[in-house]
């Protein structure tokens, strides 16, 4: 029995109207319900959180948001607060590379959001990862270590242990060009987990779930999940496919 429950989260990004979201959930619901040993999280856009939450009532499938602001409420036009997210969701994706690249999200903003999420009993899925340029310049380790430390700065070990980290090399997201499982294991097992151990102690580091994300599909998922430090996946494109997403979840069950 693995001490860390495997987790597979689907990031729907800016896809699906309410009606389309309902159809997608219907199409995958049985497949997802059949794998209770994996924690399964659907992350639709904000507008579909309520209808999807209603469909998941009575199941153990969890719901996540894709972003949120760190303030409780206020004059922040267009933003969604942690309290609003926590009405429906148990998880929230924070610091996704698309937020960092297109919406100016900084390490400090991610840190504030992580603190806010934890204080609202939301589990943050914190995304870290290097760009292609940084990888070519040999900066992968420094970038990833810096993002992890910045996002979790100021947490107590007990809080850090509740965070989920997703290692998502930016060059692998949406490109069909996944990292090799060995590469992902190297960054997760030799950079991220040791960084956590140094900052928060071995016990907290041992408990943190670390996912791989970047072009995970049904055909390549299992190879990631046999790696000792990869506890699941954050899935983009394939989470919109009612066959592939449950298949990825089934592959993760081998870790349970
Ligand atoms: C993502 O958006 O987090 C992601 C990993 O996307 P994809 O699976 O499409 O590469």
mmCIF file with all atom_site columns, C-alpha atoms in Angstrom, residues 41-235:
data_model
loop_
_atom_site.group_PDB
_atom_site.id
_atom_site.type_symbol
_atom_site.label_atom_id
_atom_site.label_alt_id
_atom_site.label_comp_id
_atom_site.label_asym_id
_atom_site.label_entity_id
_atom_site.label_seq_id
_atom_site.pdbx_PDB_ins_code
_atom_site.Cartn_x
_atom_site.Cartn_y
_atom_site.Cartn_z
_atom_site.occupancy
_atom_site.B_iso_or_equiv
_atom_site.pdbx_formal_charge
_atom_site.auth_seq_id
_atom_site.auth_comp_id
_atom_site.auth_asym_id
_atom_site.auth_atom_id
_atom_site.pdbx_PDB_model_num
ATOM 1   C CA . UNK A 1 41  ? -10.538 15.622 -9.511  1.00 0.00 ? 41  UNK A CA 1
ATOM 2   C CA . UNK A 1 42  ? -12.389 17.470 -12.265 1.00 0.00 ? 42  UNK A CA 1
ATOM 3   C CA . UNK A 1 43  ? -11.415 21.109 -12.795 1.00 0.00 ? 43  UNK A CA 1
ATOM 4   C CA . UNK A 1 44  ? -13.984 22.724 -15.115 1.00 0.00 ? 44  UNK A CA 1
ATOM 5   C CA . UNK A 1 45  ? -14.176 26.471 -15.745 1.00 0.00 ? 45  UNK A CA 1
ATOM 6   C CA . UNK A 1 46  ? -15.825 28.555 -12.996 1.00 0.00 ? 46  UNK A CA 1
ATOM 7   C CA . UNK A 1 47  ? -19.149 28.725 -14.850 1.00 0.00 ? 47  UNK A CA 1
ATOM 8   C CA . UNK A 1 48  ? -19.469 24.939 -14.782 1.00 0.00 ? 48  UNK A CA 1
ATOM 9   C CA . UNK A 1 49  ? -18.457 24.411 -11.124 1.00 0.00 ? 49  UNK A CA 1
ATOM 10  C CA . UNK A 1 50  ? -22.006 24.450 -9.778  1.00 0.00 ? 50  UNK A CA 1
ATOM 11  C CA . UNK A 1 51  ? -23.592 22.133 -12.373 1.00 0.00 ? 51  UNK A CA 1
ATOM 12  C CA . UNK A 1 52  ? -20.676 19.700 -12.161 1.00 0.00 ? 52  UNK A CA 1
ATOM 13  C CA . UNK A 1 53  ? -20.802 19.810 -8.345  1.00 0.00 ? 53  UNK A CA 1
ATOM 14  C CA . UNK A 1 54  ? -24.471 18.857 -8.532  1.00 0.00 ? 54  UNK A CA 1
ATOM 15  C CA . UNK A 1 55  ? -23.669 15.914 -10.778 1.00 0.00 ? 55  UNK A CA 1
ATOM 16  C CA . UNK A 1 56  ? -20.932 14.699 -8.453  1.00 0.00 ? 56  UNK A CA 1
ATOM 17  C CA . UNK A 1 57  ? -23.140 14.751 -5.344  1.00 0.00 ? 57  UNK A CA 1
ATOM 18  C CA . UNK A 1 58  ? -23.130 11.333 -3.734  1.00 0.00 ? 58  UNK A CA 1
ATOM 19  C CA . UNK A 1 59  ? -19.893 10.324 -5.470  1.00 0.00 ? 59  UNK A CA 1
ATOM 20  C CA . UNK A 1 60  ? -16.345 10.538 -4.150  1.00 0.00 ? 60  UNK A CA 1
ATOM 21  C CA . UNK A 1 61  ? -15.139 12.389 -7.233  1.00 0.00 ? 61  UNK A CA 1
ATOM 22  C CA . UNK A 1 62  ? -13.731 15.774 -6.290  1.00 0.00 ? 62  UNK A CA 1
ATOM 23  C CA . UNK A 1 63  ? -14.027 19.163 -7.848  1.00 0.00 ? 63  UNK A CA 1
ATOM 24  C CA . UNK A 1 64  ? -11.344 21.782 -8.400  1.00 0.00 ? 64  UNK A CA 1
ATOM 25  C CA . UNK A 1 65  ? -11.140 25.325 -9.716  1.00 0.00 ? 65  UNK A CA 1
ATOM 26  C CA . UNK A 1 66  ? -8.407  26.409 -12.112 1.00 0.00 ? 66  UNK A CA 1
ATOM 27  C CA . UNK A 1 67  ? -7.458  29.614 -10.319 1.00 0.00 ? 67  UNK A CA 1
ATOM 28  C CA . UNK A 1 68  ? -8.676  32.065 -7.691  1.00 0.00 ? 68  UNK A CA 1
ATOM 29  C CA . UNK A 1 69  ? -7.770  35.377 -6.065  1.00 0.00 ? 69  UNK A CA 1
ATOM 30  C CA . UNK A 1 70  ? -6.234  35.396 -2.583  1.00 0.00 ? 70  UNK A CA 1
ATOM 31  C CA . UNK A 1 71  ? -8.524  38.015 -1.003  1.00 0.00 ? 71  UNK A CA 1
ATOM 32  C CA . UNK A 1 72  ? -11.747 37.048 0.744   1.00 0.00 ? 72  UNK A CA 1
ATOM 33  C CA . UNK A 1 73  ? -13.803 39.611 -1.164  1.00 0.00 ? 73  UNK A CA 1
ATOM 34  C CA . UNK A 1 74  ? -13.528 43.148 -2.447  1.00 0.00 ? 74  UNK A CA 1
ATOM 35  C CA . UNK A 1 75  ? -13.225 45.430 -5.441  1.00 0.00 ? 75  UNK A CA 1
ATOM 36  C CA . UNK A 1 76  ? -11.453 43.005 -7.780  1.00 0.00 ? 76  UNK A CA 1
ATOM 37  C CA . UNK A 1 77  ? -13.623 43.008 -10.890 1.00 0.00 ? 77  UNK A CA 1
ATOM 38  C CA . UNK A 1 78  ? -13.638 39.709 -12.690 1.00 0.00 ? 78  UNK A CA 1
ATOM 39  C CA . UNK A 1 79  ? -11.971 37.741 -9.875  1.00 0.00 ? 79  UNK A CA 1
ATOM 40  C CA . UNK A 1 80  ? -13.245 34.795 -7.821  1.00 0.00 ? 80  UNK A CA 1
ATOM 41  C CA . UNK A 1 81  ? -12.391 34.522 -4.118  1.00 0.00 ? 81  UNK A CA 1
ATOM 42  C CA . UNK A 1 82  ? -11.317 31.482 -2.075  1.00 0.00 ? 82  UNK A CA 1
ATOM 43  C CA . UNK A 1 83  ? -14.642 31.593 -0.233  1.00 0.00 ? 83  UNK A CA 1
ATOM 44  C CA . UNK A 1 84  ? -16.516 31.370 -3.513  1.00 0.00 ? 84  UNK A CA 1
ATOM 45  C CA . UNK A 1 85  ? -14.396 28.469 -4.738  1.00 0.00 ? 85  UNK A CA 1
ATOM 46  C CA . UNK A 1 86  ? -14.745 26.649 -1.439  1.00 0.00 ? 86  UNK A CA 1
ATOM 47  C CA . UNK A 1 87  ? -18.545 26.692 -1.785  1.00 0.00 ? 87  UNK A CA 1
ATOM 48  C CA . UNK A 1 88  ? -18.211 24.047 -4.492  1.00 0.00 ? 88  UNK A CA 1
ATOM 49  C CA . UNK A 1 89  ? -14.666 22.762 -4.756  1.00 0.00 ? 89  UNK A CA 1
ATOM 50  C CA . UNK A 1 90  ? -12.142 20.920 -2.620  1.00 0.00 ? 90  UNK A CA 1
ATOM 51  C CA . UNK A 1 91  ? -9.115  21.627 -4.852  1.00 0.00 ? 91  UNK A CA 1
ATOM 52  C CA . UNK A 1 92  ? -7.709  24.603 -6.738  1.00 0.00 ? 92  UNK A CA 1
ATOM 53  C CA . UNK A 1 93  ? -5.006  24.675 -9.409  1.00 0.00 ? 93  UNK A CA 1
ATOM 54  C CA . UNK A 1 94  ? -2.580  27.518 -8.688  1.00 0.00 ? 94  UNK A CA 1
ATOM 55  C CA . UNK A 1 95  ? 0.286   28.973 -10.696 1.00 0.00 ? 95  UNK A CA 1
ATOM 56  C CA . UNK A 1 96  ? -0.448  27.087 -13.905 1.00 0.00 ? 96  UNK A CA 1
ATOM 57  C CA . UNK A 1 97  ? 2.133   28.071 -16.533 1.00 0.00 ? 97  UNK A CA 1
ATOM 58  C CA . UNK A 1 98  ? -0.619  29.594 -18.689 1.00 0.00 ? 98  UNK A CA 1
ATOM 59  C CA . UNK A 1 99  ? -1.543  31.900 -15.795 1.00 0.00 ? 99  UNK A CA 1
ATOM 60  C CA . UNK A 1 100 ? 2.115   32.780 -15.295 1.00 0.00 ? 100 UNK A CA 1
ATOM 61  C CA . UNK A 1 101 ? 2.748   33.349 -19.030 1.00 0.00 ? 101 UNK A CA 1
ATOM 62  C CA . UNK A 1 102 ? -0.449  35.106 -20.151 1.00 0.00 ? 102 UNK A CA 1
ATOM 63  C CA . UNK A 1 103 ? -1.791  36.770 -17.006 1.00 0.00 ? 103 UNK A CA 1
ATOM 64  C CA . UNK A 1 104 ? 1.367   37.954 -15.296 1.00 0.00 ? 104 UNK A CA 1
ATOM 65  C CA . UNK A 1 105 ? 1.050   35.656 -12.316 1.00 0.00 ? 105 UNK A CA 1
ATOM 66  C CA . UNK A 1 106 ? 4.197   35.895 -10.187 1.00 0.00 ? 106 UNK A CA 1
ATOM 67  C CA . UNK A 1 107 ? 5.687   33.590 -7.572  1.00 0.00 ? 107 UNK A CA 1
ATOM 68  C CA . UNK A 1 108 ? 4.502   36.011 -4.903  1.00 0.00 ? 108 UNK A CA 1
ATOM 69  C CA . UNK A 1 109 ? 0.913   35.899 -6.152  1.00 0.00 ? 109 UNK A CA 1
ATOM 70  C CA . UNK A 1 110 ? 1.061   32.111 -6.195  1.00 0.00 ? 110 UNK A CA 1
ATOM 71  C CA . UNK A 1 111 ? 2.332   32.139 -2.599  1.00 0.00 ? 111 UNK A CA 1
ATOM 72  C CA . UNK A 1 112 ? -0.567  34.327 -1.445  1.00 0.00 ? 112 UNK A CA 1
ATOM 73  C CA . UNK A 1 113 ? -3.036  32.056 -3.197  1.00 0.00 ? 113 UNK A CA 1
ATOM 74  C CA . UNK A 1 114 ? -1.524  28.943 -1.602  1.00 0.00 ? 114 UNK A CA 1
ATOM 75  C CA . UNK A 1 115 ? -1.924  30.460 1.871   1.00 0.00 ? 115 UNK A CA 1
ATOM 76  C CA . UNK A 1 116 ? -5.484  31.548 1.090   1.00 0.00 ? 116 UNK A CA 1
ATOM 77  C CA . UNK A 1 117 ? -6.404  28.126 -0.269  1.00 0.00 ? 117 UNK A CA 1
ATOM 78  C CA . UNK A 1 118 ? -5.126  26.315 2.811   1.00 0.00 ? 118 UNK A CA 1
ATOM 79  C CA . UNK A 1 119 ? -6.935  28.652 5.152   1.00 0.00 ? 119 UNK A CA 1
ATOM 80  C CA . UNK A 1 120 ? -10.176 27.836 3.318   1.00 0.00 ? 120 UNK A CA 1
ATOM 81  C CA . UNK A 1 121 ? -9.479  24.093 3.526   1.00 0.00 ? 121 UNK A CA 1
ATOM 82  C CA . UNK A 1 122 ? -8.896  23.896 -0.212  1.00 0.00 ? 122 UNK A CA 1
ATOM 83  C CA . UNK A 1 123 ? -6.093  21.645 -1.448  1.00 0.00 ? 123 UNK A CA 1
ATOM 84  C CA . UNK A 1 124 ? -3.839  23.668 -3.731  1.00 0.00 ? 124 UNK A CA 1
ATOM 85  C CA . UNK A 1 125 ? -2.359  21.960 -6.792  1.00 0.00 ? 125 UNK A CA 1
ATOM 86  C CA . UNK A 1 126 ? 0.685   24.147 -7.328  1.00 0.00 ? 126 UNK A CA 1
ATOM 87  C CA . UNK A 1 127 ? 2.161   24.027 -10.829 1.00 0.00 ? 127 UNK A CA 1
ATOM 88  C CA . UNK A 1 128 ? 5.886   24.442 -11.361 1.00 0.00 ? 128 UNK A CA 1
ATOM 89  C CA . UNK A 1 129 ? 8.057   23.834 -14.386 1.00 0.00 ? 129 UNK A CA 1
ATOM 90  C CA . UNK A 1 130 ? 10.715  25.226 -16.667 1.00 0.00 ? 130 UNK A CA 1
ATOM 91  C CA . UNK A 1 131 ? 10.288  26.703 -20.153 1.00 0.00 ? 131 UNK A CA 1
ATOM 92  C CA . UNK A 1 132 ? 12.109  25.263 -23.157 1.00 0.00 ? 132 UNK A CA 1
ATOM 93  C CA . UNK A 1 133 ? 14.549  28.174 -23.060 1.00 0.00 ? 133 UNK A CA 1
ATOM 94  C CA . UNK A 1 134 ? 15.317  27.557 -19.386 1.00 0.00 ? 134 UNK A CA 1
ATOM 95  C CA . UNK A 1 135 ? 15.738  23.858 -20.039 1.00 0.00 ? 135 UNK A CA 1
ATOM 96  C CA . UNK A 1 136 ? 18.189  24.531 -22.874 1.00 0.00 ? 136 UNK A CA 1
ATOM 97  C CA . UNK A 1 137 ? 20.119  26.888 -20.614 1.00 0.00 ? 137 UNK A CA 1
ATOM 98  C CA . UNK A 1 138 ? 20.463  24.148 -17.992 1.00 0.00 ? 138 UNK A CA 1
ATOM 99  C CA . UNK A 1 139 ? 18.257  26.031 -15.513 1.00 0.00 ? 139 UNK A CA 1
ATOM 100 C CA . UNK A 1 140 ? 15.598  23.390 -14.876 1.00 0.00 ? 140 UNK A CA 1
ATOM 101 C CA . UNK A 1 141 ? 16.656  22.556 -11.336 1.00 0.00 ? 141 UNK A CA 1
ATOM 102 C CA . UNK A 1 142 ? 17.098  26.167 -10.235 1.00 0.00 ? 142 UNK A CA 1
ATOM 103 C CA . UNK A 1 143 ? 13.766  27.258 -11.745 1.00 0.00 ? 143 UNK A CA 1
ATOM 104 C CA . UNK A 1 144 ? 11.781  24.407 -10.272 1.00 0.00 ? 144 UNK A CA 1
ATOM 105 C CA . UNK A 1 145 ? 13.418  24.678 -6.862  1.00 0.00 ? 145 UNK A CA 1
ATOM 106 C CA . UNK A 1 146 ? 12.804  28.443 -6.821  1.00 0.00 ? 146 UNK A CA 1
ATOM 107 C CA . UNK A 1 147 ? 9.137   28.089 -7.745  1.00 0.00 ? 147 UNK A CA 1
ATOM 108 C CA . UNK A 1 148 ? 8.522   25.424 -5.108  1.00 0.00 ? 148 UNK A CA 1
ATOM 109 C CA . UNK A 1 149 ? 10.206  27.412 -2.344  1.00 0.00 ? 149 UNK A CA 1
ATOM 110 C CA . UNK A 1 150 ? 8.461   30.650 -3.320  1.00 0.00 ? 150 UNK A CA 1
ATOM 111 C CA . UNK A 1 151 ? 4.999   29.093 -3.505  1.00 0.00 ? 151 UNK A CA 1
ATOM 112 C CA . UNK A 1 152 ? 5.276   27.345 -0.129  1.00 0.00 ? 152 UNK A CA 1
ATOM 113 C CA . UNK A 1 153 ? 7.192   30.080 1.674   1.00 0.00 ? 153 UNK A CA 1
ATOM 114 C CA . UNK A 1 154 ? 5.916   30.689 5.215   1.00 0.00 ? 154 UNK A CA 1
ATOM 115 C CA . UNK A 1 155 ? 3.968   27.441 5.571   1.00 0.00 ? 155 UNK A CA 1
ATOM 116 C CA . UNK A 1 156 ? 4.300   25.156 8.585   1.00 0.00 ? 156 UNK A CA 1
ATOM 117 C CA . UNK A 1 157 ? 5.411   21.585 7.755   1.00 0.00 ? 157 UNK A CA 1
ATOM 118 C CA . UNK A 1 158 ? 1.886   20.323 8.477   1.00 0.00 ? 158 UNK A CA 1
ATOM 119 C CA . UNK A 1 159 ? 0.459   22.797 5.940   1.00 0.00 ? 159 UNK A CA 1
ATOM 120 C CA . UNK A 1 160 ? 3.145   22.036 3.354   1.00 0.00 ? 160 UNK A CA 1
ATOM 121 C CA . UNK A 1 161 ? 2.277   18.344 3.590   1.00 0.00 ? 161 UNK A CA 1
ATOM 122 C CA . UNK A 1 162 ? -1.277  19.140 2.413   1.00 0.00 ? 162 UNK A CA 1
ATOM 123 C CA . UNK A 1 163 ? -0.122  20.849 -0.777  1.00 0.00 ? 163 UNK A CA 1
ATOM 124 C CA . UNK A 1 164 ? -0.074  18.943 -4.070  1.00 0.00 ? 164 UNK A CA 1
ATOM 125 C CA . UNK A 1 165 ? 2.674   19.900 -6.497  1.00 0.00 ? 165 UNK A CA 1
ATOM 126 C CA . UNK A 1 166 ? 2.398   19.360 -10.239 1.00 0.00 ? 166 UNK A CA 1
ATOM 127 C CA . UNK A 1 167 ? 5.669   19.289 -12.120 1.00 0.00 ? 167 UNK A CA 1
ATOM 128 C CA . UNK A 1 168 ? 4.706   20.533 -15.565 1.00 0.00 ? 168 UNK A CA 1
ATOM 129 C CA . UNK A 1 169 ? 7.574   21.329 -17.906 1.00 0.00 ? 169 UNK A CA 1
ATOM 130 C CA . UNK A 1 170 ? 6.131   24.174 -19.984 1.00 0.00 ? 170 UNK A CA 1
ATOM 131 C CA . UNK A 1 171 ? 7.505   22.704 -23.221 1.00 0.00 ? 171 UNK A CA 1
ATOM 132 C CA . UNK A 1 172 ? 5.493   19.534 -22.628 1.00 0.00 ? 172 UNK A CA 1
ATOM 133 C CA . UNK A 1 173 ? 2.098   21.185 -22.043 1.00 0.00 ? 173 UNK A CA 1
ATOM 134 C CA . UNK A 1 174 ? -0.307  20.795 -24.922 1.00 0.00 ? 174 UNK A CA 1
ATOM 135 C CA . UNK A 1 175 ? 2.497   19.882 -27.327 1.00 0.00 ? 175 UNK A CA 1
ATOM 136 C CA . UNK A 1 176 ? 2.122   16.115 -27.478 1.00 0.00 ? 176 UNK A CA 1
ATOM 137 C CA . UNK A 1 177 ? 5.772   15.964 -26.455 1.00 0.00 ? 177 UNK A CA 1
ATOM 138 C CA . UNK A 1 178 ? 5.784   14.613 -22.898 1.00 0.00 ? 178 UNK A CA 1
ATOM 139 C CA . UNK A 1 179 ? 8.906   14.471 -20.761 1.00 0.00 ? 179 UNK A CA 1
ATOM 140 C CA . UNK A 1 180 ? 10.240  10.962 -20.487 1.00 0.00 ? 180 UNK A CA 1
ATOM 141 C CA . UNK A 1 181 ? 9.105   9.238  -17.286 1.00 0.00 ? 181 UNK A CA 1
ATOM 142 C CA . UNK A 1 182 ? 12.767  9.033  -16.206 1.00 0.00 ? 182 UNK A CA 1
ATOM 143 C CA . UNK A 1 183 ? 13.258  12.780 -16.704 1.00 0.00 ? 183 UNK A CA 1
ATOM 144 C CA . UNK A 1 184 ? 10.089  13.561 -14.764 1.00 0.00 ? 184 UNK A CA 1
ATOM 145 C CA . UNK A 1 185 ? 11.174  11.199 -11.979 1.00 0.00 ? 185 UNK A CA 1
ATOM 146 C CA . UNK A 1 186 ? 14.590  12.829 -11.851 1.00 0.00 ? 186 UNK A CA 1
ATOM 147 C CA . UNK A 1 187 ? 13.159  16.330 -11.370 1.00 0.00 ? 187 UNK A CA 1
ATOM 148 C CA . UNK A 1 188 ? 10.488  15.174 -8.934  1.00 0.00 ? 188 UNK A CA 1
ATOM 149 C CA . UNK A 1 189 ? 12.619  12.717 -6.973  1.00 0.00 ? 189 UNK A CA 1
ATOM 150 C CA . UNK A 1 190 ? 15.939  14.539 -7.013  1.00 0.00 ? 190 UNK A CA 1
ATOM 151 C CA . UNK A 1 191 ? 14.891  18.186 -7.017  1.00 0.00 ? 191 UNK A CA 1
ATOM 152 C CA . UNK A 1 192 ? 11.335  18.740 -5.771  1.00 0.00 ? 192 UNK A CA 1
ATOM 153 C CA . UNK A 1 193 ? 11.119  16.188 -2.956  1.00 0.00 ? 193 UNK A CA 1
ATOM 154 C CA . UNK A 1 194 ? 14.602  16.980 -1.582  1.00 0.00 ? 194 UNK A CA 1
ATOM 155 C CA . UNK A 1 195 ? 13.774  20.707 -1.733  1.00 0.00 ? 195 UNK A CA 1
ATOM 156 C CA . UNK A 1 196 ? 10.650  20.039 0.321   1.00 0.00 ? 196 UNK A CA 1
ATOM 157 C CA . UNK A 1 197 ? 12.620  17.883 2.765   1.00 0.00 ? 197 UNK A CA 1
ATOM 158 C CA . UNK A 1 198 ? 15.166  20.616 3.322   1.00 0.00 ? 198 UNK A CA 1
ATOM 159 C CA . UNK A 1 199 ? 12.518  23.284 3.855   1.00 0.00 ? 199 UNK A CA 1
ATOM 160 C CA . UNK A 1 200 ? 9.875   21.323 5.795   1.00 0.00 ? 200 UNK A CA 1
ATOM 161 C CA . UNK A 1 201 ? 11.503  18.106 7.008   1.00 0.00 ? 201 UNK A CA 1
ATOM 162 C CA . UNK A 1 202 ? 11.532  14.555 5.680   1.00 0.00 ? 202 UNK A CA 1
ATOM 163 C CA . UNK A 1 203 ? 8.161   13.576 7.092   1.00 0.00 ? 203 UNK A CA 1
ATOM 164 C CA . UNK A 1 204 ? 6.311   16.430 5.341   1.00 0.00 ? 204 UNK A CA 1
ATOM 165 C CA . UNK A 1 205 ? 8.243   15.824 2.107   1.00 0.00 ? 205 UNK A CA 1
ATOM 166 C CA . UNK A 1 206 ? 7.354   12.148 2.210   1.00 0.00 ? 206 UNK A CA 1
ATOM 167 C CA . UNK A 1 207 ? 3.656   13.013 2.457   1.00 0.00 ? 207 UNK A CA 1
ATOM 168 C CA . UNK A 1 208 ? 3.421   15.610 -0.330  1.00 0.00 ? 208 UNK A CA 1
ATOM 169 C CA . UNK A 1 209 ? 1.839   14.286 -3.494  1.00 0.00 ? 209 UNK A CA 1
ATOM 170 C CA . UNK A 1 210 ? 3.744   15.283 -6.592  1.00 0.00 ? 210 UNK A CA 1
ATOM 171 C CA . UNK A 1 211 ? 2.113   14.905 -9.992  1.00 0.00 ? 211 UNK A CA 1
ATOM 172 C CA . UNK A 1 212 ? 3.557   14.981 -13.457 1.00 0.00 ? 212 UNK A CA 1
ATOM 173 C CA . UNK A 1 213 ? 1.761   17.053 -16.123 1.00 0.00 ? 213 UNK A CA 1
ATOM 174 C CA . UNK A 1 214 ? 2.490   17.625 -19.783 1.00 0.00 ? 214 UNK A CA 1
ATOM 175 C CA . UNK A 1 215 ? 0.909   15.622 -22.628 1.00 0.00 ? 215 UNK A CA 1
ATOM 176 C CA . UNK A 1 216 ? -0.170  12.726 -20.414 1.00 0.00 ? 216 UNK A CA 1
ATOM 177 C CA . UNK A 1 217 ? -2.422  10.442 -22.462 1.00 0.00 ? 217 UNK A CA 1
ATOM 178 C CA . UNK A 1 218 ? -3.947  7.016  -21.999 1.00 0.00 ? 218 UNK A CA 1
ATOM 179 C CA . UNK A 1 219 ? -1.081  5.393  -23.885 1.00 0.00 ? 219 UNK A CA 1
ATOM 180 C CA . UNK A 1 220 ? 1.805   6.901  -21.873 1.00 0.00 ? 220 UNK A CA 1
ATOM 181 C CA . UNK A 1 221 ? 0.313   7.361  -18.387 1.00 0.00 ? 221 UNK A CA 1
ATOM 182 C CA . UNK A 1 222 ? 1.298   4.008  -16.885 1.00 0.00 ? 222 UNK A CA 1
ATOM 183 C CA . UNK A 1 223 ? 4.985   4.603  -17.543 1.00 0.00 ? 223 UNK A CA 1
ATOM 184 C CA . UNK A 1 224 ? 4.862   7.710  -15.334 1.00 0.00 ? 224 UNK A CA 1
ATOM 185 C CA . UNK A 1 225 ? 2.986   5.999  -12.532 1.00 0.00 ? 225 UNK A CA 1
ATOM 186 C CA . UNK A 1 226 ? 5.584   3.248  -12.067 1.00 0.00 ? 226 UNK A CA 1
ATOM 187 C CA . UNK A 1 227 ? 8.145   5.888  -11.106 1.00 0.00 ? 227 UNK A CA 1
ATOM 188 C CA . UNK A 1 228 ? 8.648   5.942  -7.336  1.00 0.00 ? 228 UNK A CA 1
ATOM 189 C CA . UNK A 1 229 ? 8.031   9.661  -6.792  1.00 0.00 ? 229 UNK A CA 1
ATOM 190 C CA . UNK A 1 230 ? 5.270   10.356 -9.331  1.00 0.00 ? 230 UNK A CA 1
ATOM 191 C CA . UNK A 1 231 ? 1.967   10.174 -7.449  1.00 0.00 ? 231 UNK A CA 1
ATOM 192 C CA . UNK A 1 232 ? -0.384  10.915 -10.315 1.00 0.00 ? 232 UNK A CA 1
ATOM 193 C CA . UNK A 1 233 ? -0.995  13.364 -13.126 1.00 0.00 ? 233 UNK A CA 1
ATOM 194 C CA . UNK A 1 234 ? -2.419  16.750 -13.970 1.00 0.00 ? 234 UNK A CA 1
ATOM 195 C CA . UNK A 1 235 ? -4.041  16.185 -17.344 1.00 0.00 ? 235 UNK A CA 1
#
